[in-house]
mmCIF file of C-alpha atoms and ligand atoms in Angstrom:
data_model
loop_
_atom_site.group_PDB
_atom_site.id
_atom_site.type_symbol
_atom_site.label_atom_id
_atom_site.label_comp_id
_atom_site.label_asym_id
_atom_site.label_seq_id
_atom_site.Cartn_x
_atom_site.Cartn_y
_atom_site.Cartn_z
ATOM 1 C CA UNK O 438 0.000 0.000 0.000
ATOM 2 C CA UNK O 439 1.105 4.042 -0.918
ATOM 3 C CA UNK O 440 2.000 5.884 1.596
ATOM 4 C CA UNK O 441 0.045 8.241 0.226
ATOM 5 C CA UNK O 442 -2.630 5.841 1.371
ATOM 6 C CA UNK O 443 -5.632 8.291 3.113
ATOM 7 C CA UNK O 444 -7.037 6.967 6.670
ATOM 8 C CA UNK O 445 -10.318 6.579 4.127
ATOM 9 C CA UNK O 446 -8.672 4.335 1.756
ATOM 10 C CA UNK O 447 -7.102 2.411 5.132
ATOM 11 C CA UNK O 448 -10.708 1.642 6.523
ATOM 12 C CA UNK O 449 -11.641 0.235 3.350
ATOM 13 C CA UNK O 450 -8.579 -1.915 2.624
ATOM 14 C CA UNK O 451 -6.564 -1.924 5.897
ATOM 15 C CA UNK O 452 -9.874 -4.204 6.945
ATOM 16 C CA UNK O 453 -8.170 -7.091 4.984
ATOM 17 C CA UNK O 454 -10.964 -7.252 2.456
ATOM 18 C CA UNK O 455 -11.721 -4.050 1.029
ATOM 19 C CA UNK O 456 -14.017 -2.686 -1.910
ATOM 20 C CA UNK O 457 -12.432 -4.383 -4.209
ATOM 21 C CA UNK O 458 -12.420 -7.518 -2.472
ATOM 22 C CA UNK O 459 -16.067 -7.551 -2.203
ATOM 23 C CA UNK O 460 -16.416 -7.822 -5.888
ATOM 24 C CA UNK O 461 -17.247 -11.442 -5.589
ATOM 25 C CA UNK O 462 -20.817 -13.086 -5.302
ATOM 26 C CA UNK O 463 -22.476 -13.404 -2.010
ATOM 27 C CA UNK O 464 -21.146 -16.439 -1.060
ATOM 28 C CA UNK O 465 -23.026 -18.019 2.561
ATOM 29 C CA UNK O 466 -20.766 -20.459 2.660
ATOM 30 C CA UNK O 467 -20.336 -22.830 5.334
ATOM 31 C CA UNK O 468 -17.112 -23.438 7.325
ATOM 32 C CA UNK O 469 -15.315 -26.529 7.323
ATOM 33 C CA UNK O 470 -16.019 -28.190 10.021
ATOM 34 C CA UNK O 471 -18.674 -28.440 12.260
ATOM 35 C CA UNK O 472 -18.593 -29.869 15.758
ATOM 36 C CA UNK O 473 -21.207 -30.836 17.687
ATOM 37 C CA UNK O 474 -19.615 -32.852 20.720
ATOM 38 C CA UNK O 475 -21.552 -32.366 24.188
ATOM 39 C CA UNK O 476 -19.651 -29.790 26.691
ATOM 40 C CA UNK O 477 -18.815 -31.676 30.116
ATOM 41 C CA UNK O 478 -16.037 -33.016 31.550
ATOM 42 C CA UNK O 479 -14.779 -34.154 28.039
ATOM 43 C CA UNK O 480 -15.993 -31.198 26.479
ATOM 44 C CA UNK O 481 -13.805 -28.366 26.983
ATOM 45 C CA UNK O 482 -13.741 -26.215 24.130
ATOM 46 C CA UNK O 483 -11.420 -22.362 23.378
ATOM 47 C CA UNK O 484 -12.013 -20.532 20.141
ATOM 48 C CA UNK O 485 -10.353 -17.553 19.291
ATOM 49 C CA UNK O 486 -9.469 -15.160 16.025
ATOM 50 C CA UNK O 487 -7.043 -16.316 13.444
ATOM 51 C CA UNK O 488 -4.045 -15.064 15.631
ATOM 52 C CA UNK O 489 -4.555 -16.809 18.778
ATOM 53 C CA UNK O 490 -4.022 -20.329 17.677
ATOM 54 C CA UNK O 491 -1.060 -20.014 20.641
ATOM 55 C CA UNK O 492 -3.999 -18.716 22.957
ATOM 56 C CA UNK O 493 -6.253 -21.007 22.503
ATOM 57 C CA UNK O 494 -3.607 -23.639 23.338
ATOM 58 C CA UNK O 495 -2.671 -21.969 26.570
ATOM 59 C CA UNK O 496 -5.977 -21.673 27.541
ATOM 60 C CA UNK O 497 -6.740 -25.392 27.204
ATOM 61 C CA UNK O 498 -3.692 -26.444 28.920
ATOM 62 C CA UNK O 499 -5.013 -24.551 31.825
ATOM 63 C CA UNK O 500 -8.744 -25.928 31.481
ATOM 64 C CA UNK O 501 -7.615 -29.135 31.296
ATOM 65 C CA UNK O 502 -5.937 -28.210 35.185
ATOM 66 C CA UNK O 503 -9.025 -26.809 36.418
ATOM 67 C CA UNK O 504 -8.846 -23.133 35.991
ATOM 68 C CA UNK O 505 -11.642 -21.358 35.763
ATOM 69 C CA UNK O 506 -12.417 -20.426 32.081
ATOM 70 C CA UNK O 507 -11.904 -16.696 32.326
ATOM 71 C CA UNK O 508 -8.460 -16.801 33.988
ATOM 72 C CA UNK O 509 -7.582 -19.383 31.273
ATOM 73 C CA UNK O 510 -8.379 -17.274 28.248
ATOM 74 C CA UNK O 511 -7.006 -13.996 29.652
ATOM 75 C CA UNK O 512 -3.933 -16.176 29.986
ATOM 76 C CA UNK O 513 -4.143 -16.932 26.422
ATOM 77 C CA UNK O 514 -4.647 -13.422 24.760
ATOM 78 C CA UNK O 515 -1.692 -12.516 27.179
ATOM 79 C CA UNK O 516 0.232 -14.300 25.108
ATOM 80 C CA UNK O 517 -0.580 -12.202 22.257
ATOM 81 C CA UNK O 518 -0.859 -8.713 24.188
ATOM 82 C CA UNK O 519 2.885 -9.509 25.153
ATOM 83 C CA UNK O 520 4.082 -10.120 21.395
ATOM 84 C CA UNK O 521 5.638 -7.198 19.764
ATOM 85 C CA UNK O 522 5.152 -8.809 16.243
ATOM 86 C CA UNK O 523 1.274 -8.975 16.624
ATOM 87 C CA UNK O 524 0.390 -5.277 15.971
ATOM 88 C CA UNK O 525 -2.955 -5.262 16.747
ATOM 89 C CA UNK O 526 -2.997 -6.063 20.472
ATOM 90 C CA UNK O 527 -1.385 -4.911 23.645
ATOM 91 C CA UNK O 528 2.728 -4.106 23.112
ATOM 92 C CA UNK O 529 3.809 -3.700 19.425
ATOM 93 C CA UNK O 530 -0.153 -2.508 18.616
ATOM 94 C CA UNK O 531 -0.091 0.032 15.868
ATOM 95 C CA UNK O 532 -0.618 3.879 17.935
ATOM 96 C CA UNK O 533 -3.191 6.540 17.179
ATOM 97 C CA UNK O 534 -2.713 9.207 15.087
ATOM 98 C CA UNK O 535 -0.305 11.047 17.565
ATOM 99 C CA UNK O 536 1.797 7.838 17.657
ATOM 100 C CA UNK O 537 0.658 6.855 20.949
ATOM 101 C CA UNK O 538 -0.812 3.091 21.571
ATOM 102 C CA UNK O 539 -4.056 3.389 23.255
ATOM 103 C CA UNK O 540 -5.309 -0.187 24.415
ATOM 104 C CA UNK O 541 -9.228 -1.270 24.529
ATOM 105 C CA UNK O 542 -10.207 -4.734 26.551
ATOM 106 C CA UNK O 543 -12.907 -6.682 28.076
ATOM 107 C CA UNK O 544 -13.618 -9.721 29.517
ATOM 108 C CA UNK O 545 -17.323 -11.461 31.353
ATOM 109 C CA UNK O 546 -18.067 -14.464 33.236
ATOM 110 C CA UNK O 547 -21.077 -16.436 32.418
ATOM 111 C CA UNK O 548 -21.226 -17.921 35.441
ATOM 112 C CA UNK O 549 -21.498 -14.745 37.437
ATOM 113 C CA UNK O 550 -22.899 -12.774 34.577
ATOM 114 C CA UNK O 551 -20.351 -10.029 35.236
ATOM 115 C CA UNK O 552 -17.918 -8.006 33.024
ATOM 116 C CA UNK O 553 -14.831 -5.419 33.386
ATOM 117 C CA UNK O 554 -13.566 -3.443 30.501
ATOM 118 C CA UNK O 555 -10.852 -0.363 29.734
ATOM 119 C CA UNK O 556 -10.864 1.745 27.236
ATOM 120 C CA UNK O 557 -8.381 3.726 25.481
ATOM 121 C CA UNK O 558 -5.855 2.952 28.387
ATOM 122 C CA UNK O 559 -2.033 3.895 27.536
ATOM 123 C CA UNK O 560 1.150 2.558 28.781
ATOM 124 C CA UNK O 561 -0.087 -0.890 30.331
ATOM 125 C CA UNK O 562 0.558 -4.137 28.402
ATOM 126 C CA UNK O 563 -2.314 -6.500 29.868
ATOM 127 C CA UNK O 564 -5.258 -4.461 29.310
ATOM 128 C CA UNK O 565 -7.323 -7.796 29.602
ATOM 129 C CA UNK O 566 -6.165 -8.514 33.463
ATOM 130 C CA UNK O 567 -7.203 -5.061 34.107
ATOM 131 C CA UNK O 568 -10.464 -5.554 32.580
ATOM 132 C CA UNK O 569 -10.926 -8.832 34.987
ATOM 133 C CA UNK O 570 -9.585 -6.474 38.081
ATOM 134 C CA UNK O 571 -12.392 -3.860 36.910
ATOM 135 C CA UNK O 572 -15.057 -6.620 36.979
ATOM 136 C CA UNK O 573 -13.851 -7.991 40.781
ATOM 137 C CA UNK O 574 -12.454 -5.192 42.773
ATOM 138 C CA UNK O 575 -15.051 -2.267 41.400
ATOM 139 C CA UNK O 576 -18.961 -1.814 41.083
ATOM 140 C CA UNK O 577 -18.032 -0.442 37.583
ATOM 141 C CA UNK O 578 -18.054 -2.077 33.886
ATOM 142 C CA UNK O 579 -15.545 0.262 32.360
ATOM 143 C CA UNK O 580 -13.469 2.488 32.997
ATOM 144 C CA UNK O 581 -11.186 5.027 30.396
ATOM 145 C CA UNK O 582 -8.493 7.204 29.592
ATOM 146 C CA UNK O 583 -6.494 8.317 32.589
ATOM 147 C CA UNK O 584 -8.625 6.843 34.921
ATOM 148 C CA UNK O 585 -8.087 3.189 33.305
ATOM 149 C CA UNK O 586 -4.323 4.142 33.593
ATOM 150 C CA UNK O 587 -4.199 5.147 37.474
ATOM 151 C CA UNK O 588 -6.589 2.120 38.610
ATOM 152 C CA UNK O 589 -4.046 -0.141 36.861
ATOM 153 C CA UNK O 590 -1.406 1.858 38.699
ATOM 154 C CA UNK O 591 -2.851 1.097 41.922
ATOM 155 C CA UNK O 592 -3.088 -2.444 41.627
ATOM 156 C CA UNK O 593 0.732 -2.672 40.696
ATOM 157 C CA UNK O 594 0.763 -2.545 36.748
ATOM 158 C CA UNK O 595 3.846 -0.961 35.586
ATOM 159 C CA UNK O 596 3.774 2.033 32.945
ATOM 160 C CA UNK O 597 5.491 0.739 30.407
ATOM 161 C CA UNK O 598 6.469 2.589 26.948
ATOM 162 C CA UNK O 599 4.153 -0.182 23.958
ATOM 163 C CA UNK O 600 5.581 1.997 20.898
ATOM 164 C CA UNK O 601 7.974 -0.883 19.164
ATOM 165 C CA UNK O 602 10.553 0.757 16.723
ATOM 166 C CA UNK O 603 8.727 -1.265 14.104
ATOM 167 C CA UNK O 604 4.984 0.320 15.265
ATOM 168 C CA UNK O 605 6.794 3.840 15.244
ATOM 169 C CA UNK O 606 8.031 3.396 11.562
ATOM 170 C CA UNK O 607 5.038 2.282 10.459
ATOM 171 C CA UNK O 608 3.089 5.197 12.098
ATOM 172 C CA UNK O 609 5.651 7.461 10.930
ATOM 173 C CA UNK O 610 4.995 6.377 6.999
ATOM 174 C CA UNK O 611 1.377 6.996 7.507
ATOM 175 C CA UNK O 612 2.557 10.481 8.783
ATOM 176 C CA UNK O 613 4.430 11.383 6.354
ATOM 177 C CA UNK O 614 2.635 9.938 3.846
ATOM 178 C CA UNK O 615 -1.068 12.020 4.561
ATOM 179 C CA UNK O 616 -0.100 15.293 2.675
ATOM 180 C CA UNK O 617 2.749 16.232 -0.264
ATOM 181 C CA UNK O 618 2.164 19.926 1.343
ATOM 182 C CA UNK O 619 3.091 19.808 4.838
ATOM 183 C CA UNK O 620 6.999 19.133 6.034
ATOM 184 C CA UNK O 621 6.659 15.623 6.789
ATOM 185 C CA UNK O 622 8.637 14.458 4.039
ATOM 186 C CA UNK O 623 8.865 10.861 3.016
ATOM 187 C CA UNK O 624 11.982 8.736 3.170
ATOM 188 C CA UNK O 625 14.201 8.722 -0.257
ATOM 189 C CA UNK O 626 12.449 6.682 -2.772
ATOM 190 C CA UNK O 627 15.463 4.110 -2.843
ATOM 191 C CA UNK O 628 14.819 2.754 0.832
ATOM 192 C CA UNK O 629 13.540 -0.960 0.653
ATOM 193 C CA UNK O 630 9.937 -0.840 -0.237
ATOM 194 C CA UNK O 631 9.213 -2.287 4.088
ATOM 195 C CA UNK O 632 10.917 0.739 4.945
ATOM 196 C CA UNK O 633 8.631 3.363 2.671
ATOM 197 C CA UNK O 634 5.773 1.786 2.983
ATOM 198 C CA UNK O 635 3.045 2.041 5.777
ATOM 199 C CA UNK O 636 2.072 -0.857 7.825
ATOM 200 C CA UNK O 637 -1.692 -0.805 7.517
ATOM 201 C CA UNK O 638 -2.812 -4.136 9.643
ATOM 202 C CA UNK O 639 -5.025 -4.015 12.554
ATOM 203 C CA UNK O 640 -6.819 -6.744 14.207
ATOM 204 C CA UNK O 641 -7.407 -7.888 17.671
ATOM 205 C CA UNK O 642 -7.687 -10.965 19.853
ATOM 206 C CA UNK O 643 -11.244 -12.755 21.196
ATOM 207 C CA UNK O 644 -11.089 -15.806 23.025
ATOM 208 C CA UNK O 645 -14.345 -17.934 24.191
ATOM 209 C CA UNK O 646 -14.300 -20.768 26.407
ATOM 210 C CA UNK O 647 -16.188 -23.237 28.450
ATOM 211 C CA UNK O 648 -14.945 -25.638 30.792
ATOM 212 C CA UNK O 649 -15.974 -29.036 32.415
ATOM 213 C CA UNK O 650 -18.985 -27.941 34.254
ATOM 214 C CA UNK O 651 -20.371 -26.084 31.108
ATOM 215 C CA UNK O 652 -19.395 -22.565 32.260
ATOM 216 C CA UNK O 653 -18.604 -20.336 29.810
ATOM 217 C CA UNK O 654 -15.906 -16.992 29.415
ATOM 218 C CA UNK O 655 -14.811 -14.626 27.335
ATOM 219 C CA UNK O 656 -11.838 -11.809 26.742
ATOM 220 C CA UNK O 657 -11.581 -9.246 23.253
ATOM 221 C CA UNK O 658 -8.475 -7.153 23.732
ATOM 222 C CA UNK O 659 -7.494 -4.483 21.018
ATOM 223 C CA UNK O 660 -4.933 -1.708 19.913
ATOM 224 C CA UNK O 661 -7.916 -1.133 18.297
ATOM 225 C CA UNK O 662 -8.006 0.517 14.449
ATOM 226 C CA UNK O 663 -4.479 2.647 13.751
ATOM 227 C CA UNK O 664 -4.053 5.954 13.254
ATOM 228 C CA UNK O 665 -7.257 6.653 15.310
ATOM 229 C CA UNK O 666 -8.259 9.460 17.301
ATOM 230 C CA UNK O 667 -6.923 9.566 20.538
ATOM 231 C CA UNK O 668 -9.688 8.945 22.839
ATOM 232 C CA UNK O 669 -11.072 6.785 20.126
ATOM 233 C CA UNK O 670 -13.216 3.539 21.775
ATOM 234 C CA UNK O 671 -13.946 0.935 19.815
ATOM 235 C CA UNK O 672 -16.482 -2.264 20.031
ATOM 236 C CA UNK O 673 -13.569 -4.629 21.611
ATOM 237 C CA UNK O 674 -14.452 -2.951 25.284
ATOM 238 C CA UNK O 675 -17.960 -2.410 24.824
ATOM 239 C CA UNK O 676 -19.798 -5.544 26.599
ATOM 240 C CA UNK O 677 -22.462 -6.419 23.974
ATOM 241 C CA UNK O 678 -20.835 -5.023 20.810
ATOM 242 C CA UNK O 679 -16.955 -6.858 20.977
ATOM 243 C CA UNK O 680 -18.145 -9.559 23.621
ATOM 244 C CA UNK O 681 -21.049 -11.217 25.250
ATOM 245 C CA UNK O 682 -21.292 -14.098 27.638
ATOM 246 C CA UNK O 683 -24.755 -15.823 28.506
ATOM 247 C CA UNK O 684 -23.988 -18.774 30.498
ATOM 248 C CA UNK O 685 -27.112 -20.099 29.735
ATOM 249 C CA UNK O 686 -26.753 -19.773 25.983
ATOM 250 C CA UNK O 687 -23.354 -18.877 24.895
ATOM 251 C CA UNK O 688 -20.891 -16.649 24.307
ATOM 252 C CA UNK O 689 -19.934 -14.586 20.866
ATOM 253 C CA UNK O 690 -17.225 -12.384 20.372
ATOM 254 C CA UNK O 691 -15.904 -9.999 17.416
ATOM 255 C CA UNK O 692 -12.716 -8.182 15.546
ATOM 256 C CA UNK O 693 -13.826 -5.851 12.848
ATOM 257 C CA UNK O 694 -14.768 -2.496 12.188
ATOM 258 C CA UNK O 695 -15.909 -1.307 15.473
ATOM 259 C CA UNK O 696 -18.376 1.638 14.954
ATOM 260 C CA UNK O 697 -20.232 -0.979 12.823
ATOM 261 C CA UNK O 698 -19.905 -3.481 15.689
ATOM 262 C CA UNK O 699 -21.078 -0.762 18.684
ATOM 263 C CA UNK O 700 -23.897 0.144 15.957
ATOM 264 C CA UNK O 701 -25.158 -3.586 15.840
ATOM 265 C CA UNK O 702 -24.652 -4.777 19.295
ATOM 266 C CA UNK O 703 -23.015 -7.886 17.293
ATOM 267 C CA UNK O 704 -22.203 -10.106 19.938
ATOM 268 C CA UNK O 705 -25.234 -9.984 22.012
ATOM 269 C CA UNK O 706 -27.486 -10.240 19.059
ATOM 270 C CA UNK O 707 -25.575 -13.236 18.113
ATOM 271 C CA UNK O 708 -26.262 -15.392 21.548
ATOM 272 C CA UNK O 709 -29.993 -14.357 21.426
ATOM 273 C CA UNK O 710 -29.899 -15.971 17.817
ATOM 274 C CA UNK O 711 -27.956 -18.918 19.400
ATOM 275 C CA UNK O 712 -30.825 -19.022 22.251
ATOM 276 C CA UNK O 713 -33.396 -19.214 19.226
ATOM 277 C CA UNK O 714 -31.850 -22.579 18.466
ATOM 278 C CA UNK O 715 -29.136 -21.636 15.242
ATOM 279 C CA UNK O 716 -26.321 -22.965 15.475
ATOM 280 C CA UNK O 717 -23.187 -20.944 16.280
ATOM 281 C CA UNK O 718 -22.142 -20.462 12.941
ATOM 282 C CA UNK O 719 -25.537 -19.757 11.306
ATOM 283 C CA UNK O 720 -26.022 -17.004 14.355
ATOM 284 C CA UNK O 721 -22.868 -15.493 13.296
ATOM 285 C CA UNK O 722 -23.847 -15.448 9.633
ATOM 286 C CA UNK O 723 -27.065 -14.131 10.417
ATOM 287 C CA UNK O 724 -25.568 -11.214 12.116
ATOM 288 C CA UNK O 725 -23.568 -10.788 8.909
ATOM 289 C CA UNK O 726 -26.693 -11.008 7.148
ATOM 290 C CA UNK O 727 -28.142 -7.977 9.566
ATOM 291 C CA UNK O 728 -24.914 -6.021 9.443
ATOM 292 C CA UNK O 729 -24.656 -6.162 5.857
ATOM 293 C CA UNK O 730 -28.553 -4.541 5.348
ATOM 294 C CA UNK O 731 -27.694 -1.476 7.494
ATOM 295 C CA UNK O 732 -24.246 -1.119 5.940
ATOM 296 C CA UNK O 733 -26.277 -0.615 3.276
ATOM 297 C CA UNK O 734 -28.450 2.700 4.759
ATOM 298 C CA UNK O 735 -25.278 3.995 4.949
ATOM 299 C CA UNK O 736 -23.150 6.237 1.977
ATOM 300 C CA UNK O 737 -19.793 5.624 4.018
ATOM 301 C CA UNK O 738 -20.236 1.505 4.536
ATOM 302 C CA UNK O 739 -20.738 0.692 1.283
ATOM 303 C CA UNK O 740 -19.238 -0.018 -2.216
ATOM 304 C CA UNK O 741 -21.081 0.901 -5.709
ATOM 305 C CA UNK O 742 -22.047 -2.485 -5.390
ATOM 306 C CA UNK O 743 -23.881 -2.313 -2.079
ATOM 307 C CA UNK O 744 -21.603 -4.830 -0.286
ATOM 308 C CA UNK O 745 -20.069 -3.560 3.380
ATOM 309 C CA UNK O 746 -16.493 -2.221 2.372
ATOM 310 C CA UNK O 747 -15.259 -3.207 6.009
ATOM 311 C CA UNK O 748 -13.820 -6.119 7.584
ATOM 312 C CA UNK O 749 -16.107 -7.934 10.408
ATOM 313 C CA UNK O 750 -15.755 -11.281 11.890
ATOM 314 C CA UNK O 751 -17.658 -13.394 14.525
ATOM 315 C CA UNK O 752 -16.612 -16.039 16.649
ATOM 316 C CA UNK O 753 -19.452 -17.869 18.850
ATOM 317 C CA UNK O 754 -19.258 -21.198 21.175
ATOM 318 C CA UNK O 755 -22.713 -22.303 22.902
ATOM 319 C CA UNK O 756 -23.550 -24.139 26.173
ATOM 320 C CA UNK O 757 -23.156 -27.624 24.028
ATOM 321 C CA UNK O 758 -19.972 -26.767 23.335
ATOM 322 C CA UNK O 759 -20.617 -26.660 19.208
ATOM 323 C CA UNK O 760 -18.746 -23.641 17.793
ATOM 324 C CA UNK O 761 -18.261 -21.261 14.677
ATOM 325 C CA UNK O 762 -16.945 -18.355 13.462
ATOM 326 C CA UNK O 763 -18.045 -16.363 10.028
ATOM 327 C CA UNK O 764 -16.401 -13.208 8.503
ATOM 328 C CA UNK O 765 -18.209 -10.953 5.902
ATOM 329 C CA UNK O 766 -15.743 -11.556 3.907
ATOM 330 C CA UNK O 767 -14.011 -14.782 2.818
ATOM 331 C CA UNK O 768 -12.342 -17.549 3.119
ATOM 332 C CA UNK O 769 -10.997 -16.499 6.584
ATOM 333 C CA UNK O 770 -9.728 -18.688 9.495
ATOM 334 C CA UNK O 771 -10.080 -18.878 13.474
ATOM 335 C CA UNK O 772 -8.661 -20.982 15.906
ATOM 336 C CA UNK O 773 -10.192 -24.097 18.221
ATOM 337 C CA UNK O 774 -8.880 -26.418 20.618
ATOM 338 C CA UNK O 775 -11.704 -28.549 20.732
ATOM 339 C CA UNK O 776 -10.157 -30.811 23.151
ATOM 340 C CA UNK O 777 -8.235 -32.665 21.101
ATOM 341 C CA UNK O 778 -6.633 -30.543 18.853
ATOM 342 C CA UNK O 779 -5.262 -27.246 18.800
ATOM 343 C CA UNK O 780 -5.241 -25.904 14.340
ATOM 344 C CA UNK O 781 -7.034 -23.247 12.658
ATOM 345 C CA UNK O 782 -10.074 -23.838 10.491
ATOM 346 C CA UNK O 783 -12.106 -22.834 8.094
ATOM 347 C CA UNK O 784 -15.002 -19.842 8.956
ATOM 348 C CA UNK O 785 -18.091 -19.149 6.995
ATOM 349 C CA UNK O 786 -18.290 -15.970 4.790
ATOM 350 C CA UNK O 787 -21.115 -13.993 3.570
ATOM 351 C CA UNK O 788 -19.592 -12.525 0.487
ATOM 352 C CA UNK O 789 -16.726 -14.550 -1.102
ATOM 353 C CA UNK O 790 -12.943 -12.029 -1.964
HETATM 354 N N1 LIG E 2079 -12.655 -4.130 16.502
HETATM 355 C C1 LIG E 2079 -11.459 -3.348 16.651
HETATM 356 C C2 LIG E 2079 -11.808 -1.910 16.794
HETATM 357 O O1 LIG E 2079 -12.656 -1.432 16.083
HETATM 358 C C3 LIG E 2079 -10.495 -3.478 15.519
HETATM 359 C C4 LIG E 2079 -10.312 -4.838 14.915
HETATM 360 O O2 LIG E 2079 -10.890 -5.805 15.360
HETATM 361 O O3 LIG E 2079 -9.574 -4.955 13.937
HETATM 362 O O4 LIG E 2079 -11.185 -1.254 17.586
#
């Protein structure tokens, strides 16, 4: 991508599918596999995005010991939060448009129906552990900015610096890249192309479990979309839009365009469809049925075509312990340990790249 790439273009193409990607036919096509052993003592079950195939394996090492499920999938996405090569979460994530990383997390217990998030919280690695101390030591369900910063102060976090060299390059190409008329000059054209070009991924990590008793847990945690404004929240800490637990029903979680996410209430919509009786991965398709429509009210969420021009993927596990995941736009992957083994498989799509 140009480094004269505008923050526009990024939100269409940065969302790894793009306008142009959407050009294929509506596709509804099914994923891969489709599991449908009973939760219970043999039924333990993690699912996560495509990037937390080491997450999901953490987390079911720890199931497997008897944790309970949200302490084992915060210990997976810390994994991921702690790797400076994953530039969408926690240290390494790509900054805001100020070239500061601003974190979003959150994390609920079926079992106690309770949730913690943070929002837009700088200079502390493990947003997700902060998001379980909001949920236990506070009457709150999410806390911000400074505020987010100084609780995690007082409960011992460190303030660390999360801007990698490679983050602060890429940050800096988008800079200097946004306008030939200011006096942020580009690098000399002869620099290797990784050098003069803009990084433009973002992501972020969910992670759904349920353990031997058939209680379930959940965790999204986010650098959230680059370049953003600072203050910017997206859906990752918003219980409802990025995450949703019902330990009666299931639990869904999302990565994606946020606004679109926070707009939809994605994740809770999908465990009501879940509690309707679809499966998890027709729930998650129907959402990306839903999104799609209202995408289409919209001038700025839209190709010529009609399709969404953003990037939006669900993950959802139920009480049985069957699980899916579906992405607007596909072939796409996501991660399961479904007790047996740990791999990546195939999601549904609603549109085919
Ligand atoms: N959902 C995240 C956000 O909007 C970004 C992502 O999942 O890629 O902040």
């Amino acid at each position: 991508m140009s480094i004269k790439t505008t923050r526009r273009d990024f939100l269409k193409s940065g969302a790894a599918l793009g306008a142009a990607a959407l050009a294929g036919a509506p596709a509804w096509s099914a994923g891969a596999q489709a599991p449908s052993l009973p939760a219970g003592p043999s039924g333990l079950r993690v699912v996560a995005s495509a990037n937390g195939v080491r997450a999901t394996d953490k987390a079911m090492d720890l199931l497997r010991n008897g944790a309970d499920p949200l302490d084992a999938v915060i210990a997976g996405v810390n994994i991921i939060e702690d790797d400076p090569n994953d530039m969408s979460v926690g240290y390494g994530g790509l900054p805001n448009e100020e070239g500061e990383v601003e974190l979003d997390a959150s994390v609920m217990r079926g079992a106690t129906h309770a949730s913690g998030a943070v929002a837009a919280i700088k200079n502390i690695k493990n947003p997700s552990k902060v998001a379980k101390l909001v949920m236990e030591r506070t009457n709150h369900c999410l806390i911000a900015g400074e505020g987010a910063l100084k609780f995690a102060q007082a409960y011992g976090f460190p303030k660390e610096n999360l801007l990698t060299e490679k983050a602060r390059e890429a940050w800096l190409r988008w800079k200097e890249g946004l306008s030939e008329k200011d006096d942020w000059y580009p690098p000399a054209k002869d620099l290797p192309e990784n050098l003069r070009t803009a990084l433009m991924t973002y992501g972020t990590i969910n992670c759904l479990a349920i353990d031997g008793r058939g209680d379930l847990a959940g965790v999204t945690t986010t650098s959230g979309l680059s370049w953003k404004r600072p203050g910017r929240v997206g859906d990752s800490p918003i219980i409802g839009a990025g995450l949703y637990v019902d330990n009666v029903i299931g639990a869904a979680g999302s990565t994606g365009f946020g606004e679109v996410n926070i707009l939809n209430l994605s994740s809770f919509q999908i465990v009501q469809f879940m509690g309707q009786g679809m499966s998890p991965e027709q729930a998650c398709l129907k959402q990306l049925e839903r999104v799609a429509d209202k995408a289409r009210l919209h001038p700025r969420l839209h190709g010529s075509d009609g399709k969404p021009n953003f990037g939006m993927s669900y993950y959802a596990l139920n009480k049985k312990g069957e699980f899916g995941a579906a992405m607007m736009t596909g072939p796409g992957k996501f991660s399961v340990h479904d007790g047996t083994t740990n791999a990546l498989r195939d999601g549904a799509y609603l549109f085919k790249a």
